Coordinates of C-alpha atoms and ligand atoms in Angstrom, one line a residue:
X27 CA 112.3 73.9 78.6
X28 CA 110.9 77.1 80.3
X29 CA 111.8 77.5 83.9
X30 CA 108.3 78.1 85.0
X31 CA 105.2 76.6 83.3
X32 CA 101.7 77.5 84.3
X33 CA 98.9 75.7 82.7
X34 CA 95.1 76.2 83.0
X35 CA 95.4 77.8 86.4
X36 CA 92.0 78.5 88.1
X37 CA 91.5 79.7 91.7
X38 CA 88.1 80.5 93.2
X39 CA 87.2 82.0 96.6
X40 CA 83.6 80.9 97.1
X41 CA 81.8 82.3 94.1
X42 CA 84.5 84.8 93.3
X43 CA 86.8 83.7 90.5
X44 CA 90.2 85.2 91.3
X45 CA 92.2 83.5 88.6
X46 CA 90.1 82.4 85.6
X47 CA 92.4 80.2 83.5
X48 CA 96.0 81.3 83.1
X49 CA 98.6 79.8 80.8
X50 CA 102.1 81.3 81.0
X51 CA 105.7 80.1 80.4
X52 CA 108.7 81.9 81.8
X53 CA 112.2 81.3 80.5
X54 CA 115.4 81.0 82.5
X55 CA 116.7 84.4 83.7
X56 CA 113.6 86.2 82.5
X57 CA 112.1 89.2 84.4
X58 CA 108.3 88.9 83.9
X59 CA 105.8 91.3 85.3
X60 CA 102.1 90.6 86.1
X61 CA 100.4 93.9 85.6
X62 CA 96.8 94.8 86.1
X63 CA 94.2 96.7 88.2
X64 CA 93.4 96.0 91.8
X65 CA 91.6 92.7 92.2
X66 CA 92.6 91.2 88.8
X67 CA 94.2 88.2 90.4
X68 CA 98.0 89.0 90.4
X69 CA 98.7 88.2 94.1
X70 CA 96.5 85.0 93.9
X71 CA 98.5 83.8 90.9
X72 CA 101.8 84.5 92.7
X73 CA 100.5 82.7 95.9
X74 CA 99.5 79.7 93.8
X75 CA 103.1 79.5 92.5
X76 CA 104.5 79.9 96.0
X77 CA 102.3 77.1 97.3
X78 CA 100.3 79.4 99.6
X79 CA 97.1 78.7 97.8
X80 CA 95.6 75.5 96.5
X81 CA 94.2 76.1 93.0
X82 CA 90.9 74.6 91.8
X83 CA 92.4 73.5 88.5
X84 CA 95.7 73.6 86.6
X85 CA 99.3 72.6 86.9
X86 CA 102.5 74.6 87.7
X87 CA 105.9 73.2 86.9
X88 CA 109.4 74.3 87.7
X89 CA 112.1 73.0 85.3
X90 CA 109.6 70.4 84.1
X91 CA 108.7 69.1 87.6
X92 CA 105.1 69.6 88.8
X93 CA 105.0 71.5 92.1
X94 CA 101.2 71.8 92.0
X95 CA 98.9 69.7 89.9
X96 CA 95.3 69.4 90.7
X97 CA 94.8 66.6 88.3
X98 CA 97.7 64.5 89.5
X99 CA 97.1 65.4 93.1
X100 CA 100.5 67.0 93.6
X101 CA 101.1 69.8 96.0
X102 CA 104.6 70.7 97.4
X103 CA 104.6 72.7 100.6
X104 CA 106.0 76.2 100.2
X105 CA 109.3 75.4 102.0
X106 CA 109.9 72.5 99.6
X107 CA 109.6 74.7 96.6
X108 CA 112.9 76.3 95.7
X109 CA 111.5 79.9 95.5
X110 CA 112.5 83.2 97.0
X111 CA 109.7 85.7 97.9
X112 CA 109.7 89.4 98.5
X113 CA 106.4 90.9 99.6
X114 CA 105.1 94.4 100.0
X115 CA 105.3 94.3 103.8
X116 CA 108.9 93.3 103.8
X117 CA 108.9 92.0 107.4
X118 CA 112.5 92.1 108.5
X119 CA 113.0 90.8 112.0
X120 CA 113.8 93.8 114.2
X121 CA 115.5 91.8 117.0
X122 CA 118.1 90.4 114.5
X123 CA 121.0 92.1 112.8
X124 CA 121.1 92.5 109.0
X125 CA 123.4 89.6 108.7
X126 CA 121.2 87.3 110.8
X127 CA 118.1 88.4 108.9
X128 CA 119.7 87.3 105.6
X129 CA 121.4 84.2 107.0
X130 CA 118.1 82.8 108.4
X131 CA 117.1 81.2 105.1
X132 CA 120.3 79.3 105.0
X133 CA 120.1 78.2 108.6
X134 CA 116.7 76.7 108.1
X135 CA 118.0 74.9 105.1
X136 CA 120.7 73.5 107.3
X137 CA 123.7 75.1 105.6
X138 CA 127.0 74.8 107.4
X139 CA 128.6 77.7 109.3
X140 CA 131.2 78.4 106.7
X141 CA 128.7 78.3 103.9
X142 CA 126.4 80.7 105.8
X143 CA 129.2 83.1 106.4
X144 CA 130.4 83.1 102.8
X145 CA 127.0 83.2 101.0
X146 CA 125.5 85.8 103.4
X147 CA 128.5 88.2 103.1
X148 CA 128.5 87.8 99.3
X149 CA 124.8 88.7 99.0
X150 CA 125.1 91.6 101.4
X151 CA 127.9 93.1 99.3
X152 CA 125.8 92.5 96.2
X153 CA 122.8 94.5 97.5
X154 CA 125.1 97.2 99.0
X155 CA 124.6 96.3 102.7
X156 CA 128.1 95.0 103.4
X157 CA 128.8 98.0 105.6
X158 CA 125.8 97.6 107.8
X159 CA 125.8 93.8 108.3
X160 CA 126.0 94.1 112.1
X161 CA 123.3 96.8 112.5
X162 CA 119.9 95.9 113.9
X163 CA 117.2 95.9 111.3
X164 CA 115.2 98.6 113.2
X165 CA 118.0 101.0 112.5
X166 CA 117.6 100.9 108.7
X167 CA 116.0 103.2 106.2
X168 CA 113.1 102.0 104.1
X169 CA 115.3 101.3 101.1
X170 CA 117.8 99.4 103.2
X171 CA 115.1 97.2 104.7
X172 CA 113.9 96.5 101.2
X173 CA 117.4 95.4 100.3
X174 CA 117.5 93.1 103.3
X175 CA 114.2 91.5 102.1
X176 CA 115.7 91.1 98.7
X177 CA 119.0 89.6 100.0
X178 CA 117.0 87.2 102.1
X179 CA 115.1 86.0 99.1
X180 CA 118.1 85.3 96.9
X181 CA 120.7 84.1 99.5
X182 CA 119.9 80.4 99.0
X183 CA 120.0 80.7 95.2
X184 CA 116.4 79.8 94.5
X185 CA 115.3 78.8 91.0
X186 CA 112.8 81.7 90.9
X187 CA 112.1 84.8 92.9
X188 CA 108.5 86.1 93.4
X189 CA 107.9 89.8 94.1
X190 CA 104.6 91.2 95.1
X191 CA 104.6 95.0 94.9
X192 CA 107.9 95.1 96.8
X193 CA 108.5 98.9 96.2
X194 CA 105.0 100.2 96.9
X195 CA 105.8 101.2 100.5
X196 CA 108.7 103.4 99.5
X197 CA 108.5 107.1 98.6
X198 CA 108.4 108.0 94.9
X199 CA 112.1 108.9 94.5
X200 CA 113.4 105.9 96.3
X201 CA 111.0 103.7 94.4
X202 CA 112.4 104.9 91.1
X203 CA 116.0 104.3 92.3
X204 CA 115.2 100.8 93.6
X205 CA 113.6 99.8 90.3
X206 CA 116.8 100.4 88.5
X207 CA 118.9 98.7 91.2
X208 CA 116.6 95.7 91.3
X209 CA 116.9 95.2 87.5
X210 CA 120.7 95.6 87.6
X211 CA 120.9 93.1 90.4
X212 CA 118.5 90.7 88.6
X213 CA 120.7 90.8 85.5
X214 CA 123.8 90.3 87.6
X215 CA 122.5 87.3 89.4
X216 CA 120.5 86.1 86.4
X217 CA 117.7 84.8 88.5
X218 CA 114.3 84.1 87.0
X219 CA 111.8 86.7 88.4
X220 CA 108.1 87.1 88.5
X221 CA 107.1 90.5 89.6
X222 CA 103.7 91.8 90.5
X223 CA 102.7 95.4 90.2
X224 CA 99.7 97.6 89.3
X225 CA 102.0 100.4 88.2
X226 CA 102.4 100.4 84.4
X227 CA 105.5 102.6 84.5
X228 CA 107.2 100.2 86.8
X229 CA 106.3 97.2 84.6
X230 CA 107.4 98.9 81.4
X231 CA 110.8 100.0 82.7
X232 CA 111.7 96.8 84.6
X233 CA 110.5 93.9 82.5
X234 CA 111.7 91.6 79.7
X235 CA 108.0 90.7 79.2
X236 CA 104.8 92.2 80.6
X237 CA 101.7 90.1 81.3
X238 CA 98.6 92.4 81.4
X239 CA 95.8 90.9 83.4
X240 CA 92.1 91.8 84.0
X241 CA 89.4 89.9 85.9
X242 CA 91.6 86.8 86.4
X243 CA 92.6 86.5 82.7
X244 CA 95.6 87.4 80.6
X245 CA 94.8 90.2 78.2
X246 CA 98.2 90.4 76.5
X247 CA 101.8 89.1 76.9
X248 CA 104.6 91.0 75.2
X249 CA 107.8 93.0 75.6
X250 CA 107.3 96.5 76.9
X251 CA 107.6 98.1 73.4
X252 CA 104.9 95.8 72.0
X253 CA 102.5 96.3 74.9
X254 CA 102.9 100.1 74.6
X255 CA 102.8 100.4 70.8
X256 CA 100.5 97.5 69.9
X257 CA 98.0 97.0 72.7
X258 CA 95.9 93.9 71.9
X259 CA 92.6 95.5 73.0
X260 CA 91.0 98.6 74.4
X261 CA 91.6 97.4 78.0
X262 CA 95.3 97.2 77.5
X263 CA 95.4 100.5 75.5
X264 CA 93.6 102.2 78.3
X265 CA 95.5 100.6 81.2
X266 CA 99.0 101.0 79.8
X267 CA 99.2 104.6 78.9
X268 CA 97.0 107.6 78.4
X269 CA 95.4 106.8 75.1
X270 CA 92.6 108.5 73.3
X271 CA 89.9 105.9 72.6
X272 CA 87.1 106.6 70.1
X273 CA 84.3 104.1 69.4
X274 CA 83.3 103.7 65.7
X275 CA 82.3 101.4 62.9
X276 CA 84.7 99.5 60.6
X277 CA 84.4 100.4 56.9
X278 CA 87.1 98.7 54.8
X279 CA 90.8 97.8 54.5
X280 CA 93.5 98.8 52.1
X281 CA 96.8 97.1 52.6
X282 CA 97.9 97.3 56.3
X283 CA 95.5 100.2 57.0
X284 CA 91.9 99.9 58.0
X285 CA 89.3 102.7 57.7
X286 CA 86.5 103.3 60.2
X287 CA 83.9 106.0 60.7
X288 CA 83.2 107.8 63.9
X289 CA 80.3 110.1 64.9
X290 CA 81.1 113.8 64.5
X291 CA 78.1 115.3 66.3
X292 CA 74.7 116.3 65.2
X293 CA 74.3 117.2 61.5
X294 CA 78.0 116.7 60.7
X295 CA 79.1 113.9 58.3
X296 CA 80.9 111.1 60.2
X297 CA 84.7 111.3 60.6
X298 CA 86.6 108.8 58.5
X299 CA 89.9 107.8 59.9
X300 CA 92.6 105.3 59.0
X301 CA 94.9 103.3 61.2
X302 CA 96.8 100.0 61.7
X303 CA 95.2 97.0 63.3
X304 CA 91.8 95.3 63.2
X305 CA 93.2 92.8 60.6
X306 CA 90.2 90.5 61.0
X307 CA 87.4 93.1 61.1
X308 CA 84.6 93.2 58.6
X309 CA 82.5 96.1 57.5
X310 CA 80.0 97.3 60.1
X311 CA 81.9 95.8 63.0
X312 CA 82.3 97.9 66.2
X313 CA 86.0 99.1 66.6
X314 CA 87.9 101.3 68.9
X315 CA 90.5 103.8 67.6
X316 CA 93.4 104.2 70.0
X317 CA 95.8 107.1 69.5
X318 CA 98.4 108.5 72.0
X319 CA 98.4 112.1 72.9
X320 CA 102.1 112.5 71.8
X321 CA 101.3 111.1 68.3
X322 CA 98.8 113.9 67.5
X323 CA 99.9 117.1 65.8
X324 CA 98.0 120.3 66.6
X325 CA 97.7 123.0 63.8
X326 CA 96.5 126.6 64.2
X327 CA 95.7 126.8 60.5
X328 CA 94.0 124.1 58.4
X329 CA 96.4 121.4 57.2
X330 CA 96.5 120.5 53.5
X331 CA 93.5 118.7 52.1
X332 CA 95.5 115.6 51.4
X333 CA 96.8 115.2 55.0
X334 CA 95.6 111.9 56.4
X335 CA 93.4 111.8 59.5
X336 CA 92.3 115.4 59.7
X337 CA 90.1 116.6 62.6
X338 CA 88.8 120.0 63.6
X339 CA 87.7 121.1 67.0
X340 CA 88.2 123.7 69.7
X341 CA 90.4 123.9 72.7
X342 CA 88.8 122.9 76.0
X343 CA 91.8 123.7 78.2
X344 CA 95.5 123.4 78.5
X345 CA 97.8 122.3 81.3
X346 CA 101.6 123.0 81.5
X347 CA 103.4 119.9 82.5
X348 CA 106.9 121.3 82.7
X349 CA 108.5 120.0 79.5
X350 CA 105.3 119.6 77.6
X351 CA 101.8 121.0 77.2
X352 CA 98.7 118.9 77.6
X353 CA 95.7 120.1 75.6
X354 CA 92.2 118.9 75.6
X355 CA 90.4 119.4 72.3
X356 CA 86.7 118.9 71.6
X357 CA 86.0 117.3 68.2
X358 CA 82.2 116.8 67.9
X359 CA 81.2 114.4 70.7
X360 CA 84.9 113.4 71.4
X361 CA 87.4 114.9 73.8
X362 CA 90.9 114.3 72.5
X363 CA 94.1 114.8 74.5
X364 CA 97.1 116.2 72.7
X365 CA 100.6 116.4 74.1
X366 CA 102.8 119.2 72.6
X367 CA 106.5 119.8 73.1
X368 CA 106.3 123.4 71.9
X369 CA 104.2 126.0 73.6
X370 CA 101.7 127.8 71.5
X371 CA 99.5 130.4 73.0
X372 CA 96.1 128.6 73.1
X373 CA 92.9 129.8 74.7
X374 CA 89.7 127.9 75.5
X375 CA 87.3 128.0 72.6
X376 CA 90.0 128.6 70.0
X377 CA 89.5 126.7 66.8
X378 CA 92.3 124.2 66.0
X379 CA 93.1 121.3 63.7
X380 CA 94.5 117.9 64.5
X381 CA 96.3 115.3 62.3
X382 CA 97.9 112.0 63.1
X383 CA 99.7 109.4 61.0
X384 CA 97.7 106.3 60.3
X385 CA 100.8 104.3 61.2
X386 CA 100.7 105.8 64.7
X387 CA 97.1 104.9 65.5
X388 CA 95.5 101.5 66.1
X389 CA 92.0 100.1 65.5
X390 CA 91.1 97.6 68.2
X391 CA 88.4 95.0 68.2
X392 CA 87.3 93.3 71.4
Ligands
LIG26 N1 91.6 84.9 100.7 C1 90.6 85.4 99.9 N2 89.3 85.2 100.2 C2 88.4 85.7 99.4 N3 88.6 86.4 98.3 C3 89.9 86.6 97.9 C4 90.9 86.2 98.7 N4 92.1 86.6 98.2 C5 91.7 87.2 97.1 N5 90.4 87.3 96.9 C6 89.7 87.9 95.8 O1 90.2 87.5 94.6 C7 90.3 88.5 93.7 C8 91.8 88.7 93.2 O2 92.5 89.1 94.3 P1 94.1 89.4 94.2 O3 94.6 89.7 95.6 O4 94.8 88.3 93.6 O5 94.2 90.7 93.4 P2 95.4 91.6 93.0 O6 95.5 91.7 91.5 O7 96.6 91.2 93.7 O8 95.0 93.0 93.5 P3 95.8 94.2 94.2 O9 96.5 95.0 93.1 O10 94.8 95.0 94.9 O11 96.8 93.6 95.2 C9 89.8 89.8 94.3 O12 88.4 90.0 93.9 C10 89.8 89.4 95.8 O13 88.8 90.0 96.5
LIG27 MG1 97.9 92.0 95.2

């Protein structure tokens, strides 16, 4: 049985539909991320799980027990749900020591003195705060405060921990370090985690599974590799990484590859390109070709006639990014980004050729 089951979850605020019907199962010990743009309903979903919002429809179960069910009229108060929470504004109590901040959750659950002492010390060691247990919370760095918030959420061994953009107030370097620490800790403790972020890099490096959301709906659920390599639609392709998207018309299929045509500009015959995906598309259907900048090869001289997916165009501009070069190339009405790891001398207006493997590009239908 999955640890968390969400079924048909809907939440409206007046006319605004924040969550439009979500179904999601999360397994014991899994780290699942809700990823999507601002306003797509991530926080509202999390707040429904926490018992901080009453949904308009749906049921949420933890280990098979409904904690919210609109139909059955069940709604457990937040403090009666065995959940830990870490939010963006990690309000640590300034007038308390680190130890007391973390022990608080055990005190309100009426744990005994000995148990409080043991569990709090253990968790503080786990998050690397054992040395500063007696310090007042105001005397801590941003990263240390974030660790206090985390220790507080896990000290009473909740069934699930909910995180809402917990690292977004930290500077970039600390944020990257804390991502790694958080995942290490999560694996060590084995606690089931639901993590909200709008940062795709964060979601891809931290998660067992990523749930991509848009406008209150799930667009795709998958492990990071699948989400990155096989986005289910143009929204996911666009949101997850920098992808080149080209709109065209489906032609035909041969084996696992589909062929589609794309406008090449006035007077020019359309571009015919092949790629994976669009398994159910029929001739004439609108499709979107998605190809990643790092999967395109740039040639200074024309590639052989039989090379698949040949394009010709001219350089718009180039930007050095340290260990690679970003080029923008105009191909008819399209602007295509190419990422190169070797540095050619390229000048705007220069004629170049592009090729990409059909297996590295995807045709998407919506
Ligand atoms: N208390 C509220 N009253 C009215 N509308 C709300 C309320 N809370 C959220 N909304 C609306 O519901 C939608 C979803 O909001 P939510 O906070 O869940 O988005 P989010 O994905 O967490 O976004 P962000 O990345 O900006 O935090 C938004 O359009 C928001 O304006
Ligand atoms: Mg939010």
